[in-house]
Amino acid sequence: MTVLYTAQWVLPVATPPVQDGAVAVADGRIVAVGPEAEVRARLARLGTLETVALGRAALCPGFVNVHSHLELTALRGRLEDLSFFDWIRTLTRLRGEQMAVADLEVSAQWGVVEAARAGITTLADTETSGAGFRALCQGGLRGIAYQEVFGPDPMQAKKSLTGLKRRLEALRPAETNLVRLGISPHAVYSVSSLLFRLVIEYAERQALPVAIHCAESQAEDDFLRSGQGPFAQFLRERGIAWTPPRVSTIRYLSDLNVLRVKPLLIHAVRATEEDIGLLTFHGASVAHCPKSNAKFGHGIAPVSRMRQRGVRVGLGTDSVASNNVCDLLDEGRFAQLLSRATQGDGQLLPAAALLQWMTLDGACALGLDDRIGTLEVGKEADLVGISLASPHLEPVYDPVAALVTAATGRDVVLTVVRGRVIYDGQRVLTLDEEPLRERLRELARRLGTVHGT
Ligand SMILES: [Zn+2]
């Protein structure tokens, strides 16, 4: 069966917008894109077409969110206005001591509901529990679920690696064509150099992609450059020896030979010009999470320079515990406005480039651009339909500009992953939203009564 999705505007990203356009999908793949009349004429020989007409809407490639923490969705609004160190410490405690696996599952599933409703079809998710991986599979979204590993004490490195292997081996049989596994040695202040070495060797042997939180904060810089600050203090209190290498995070990762696996580096706020050279040289990619970085007061990653120098940069929302929404239209707009405000250039990231950043560039950062990211014949059919009929979107002179300057995830009326409708404008079809909402509220009641940071 061929399904024809029609809309007033089709925005393929790879080619200019098409008015009164259509995208035909068969067996999960795009088989035709263009003006509706032409597509219909071309496909007439195929017999019956099922038509989904979106009317006054734009149809574009699904949004690619290159950094999330689905399992933390229940902590949205629970950790407001804390210092970064207190935030991460409280979060770790709540997740570790107050959230059982069943709670993390509810949390991650609600995250998938939110993402699907916002037109996000692919997530690069970082997690400790496997709940994000399972939620992506159940929810029918596409993704990479990076399993986190921690261990600042080199004496514990082998034990940490064994635990990671056990988790990966348990999850691997459930991998699908859509949802793959990866590994995430968390960050330089929470993973010893020995554990980095062991984990990277394991990732190479298993051909698993790697993601690392990197160069995010002043506290991380202090830890590496002078051995001072809260992270160094934390290790000292636990009797863990730490000799600072006195270099930047990216230089440190390069010296450890970690960059050889072309990891996805999350944040890279403090990347220097020399660091950007290392990213280019090694072919590492970057997850830019501007709202999370701004909320913590961490600063703004030099993404314009990175992009100029050929680094593959995708947009990420980070967890809703630090954002507080999983909405790539919102994130992209924030990234554009920040760049323009700080660089004094009102022409930076024009509308078409911004839409490409939310879609194709994210796919490139994850190495998925041969499968998704544009509406082209032969690609897998990850589509999002966005209504242009709401008051805040009228009138529409340029559909791409309207989308990136005024629409949000709440204007999404259709989300399709590999030809399967996940969200139809009314409800998410793959998860039972209302019982899930009740369970999430119950969990939040419990988490809300735990006091202190
Ligand atoms: Zn993160």
Tab-separated table of C-alpha atoms and ligand atoms in Angstrom, residues 67-69 72 87 126 148 186 213 216 266-267 289 292 318-319 322, ligand 1:
chain	number	residue	atom	x	y	z
A	67	HIS	CA	20.924	14.769	23.019
A	68	SER	CA	18.251	13.774	25.522
A	69	HIS	CA	17.835	11.860	28.794
A	72	LEU	CA	14.801	11.914	33.595
A	87	TRP	CA	21.863	19.866	40.367
A	126	THR	CA	21.855	8.962	27.175
A	148	GLU	CA	26.237	5.563	30.564
A	186	HIS	CA	29.808	10.094	31.254
A	213	HIS	CA	29.453	14.996	28.092
A	216	GLU	CA	30.354	21.912	29.691
A	266	ILE	CA	27.793	16.747	24.200
A	267	HIS	CA	27.927	20.520	24.901
A	289	CYS	CA	22.208	22.151	23.739
A	292	SER	CA	20.415	23.795	28.934
A	318	ASP	CA	19.325	17.766	26.873
A	319	SER	CA	17.035	16.450	29.615
A	322	SER	CA	17.448	21.253	32.623
B	1	ZN	ZN	23.143	15.519	29.113
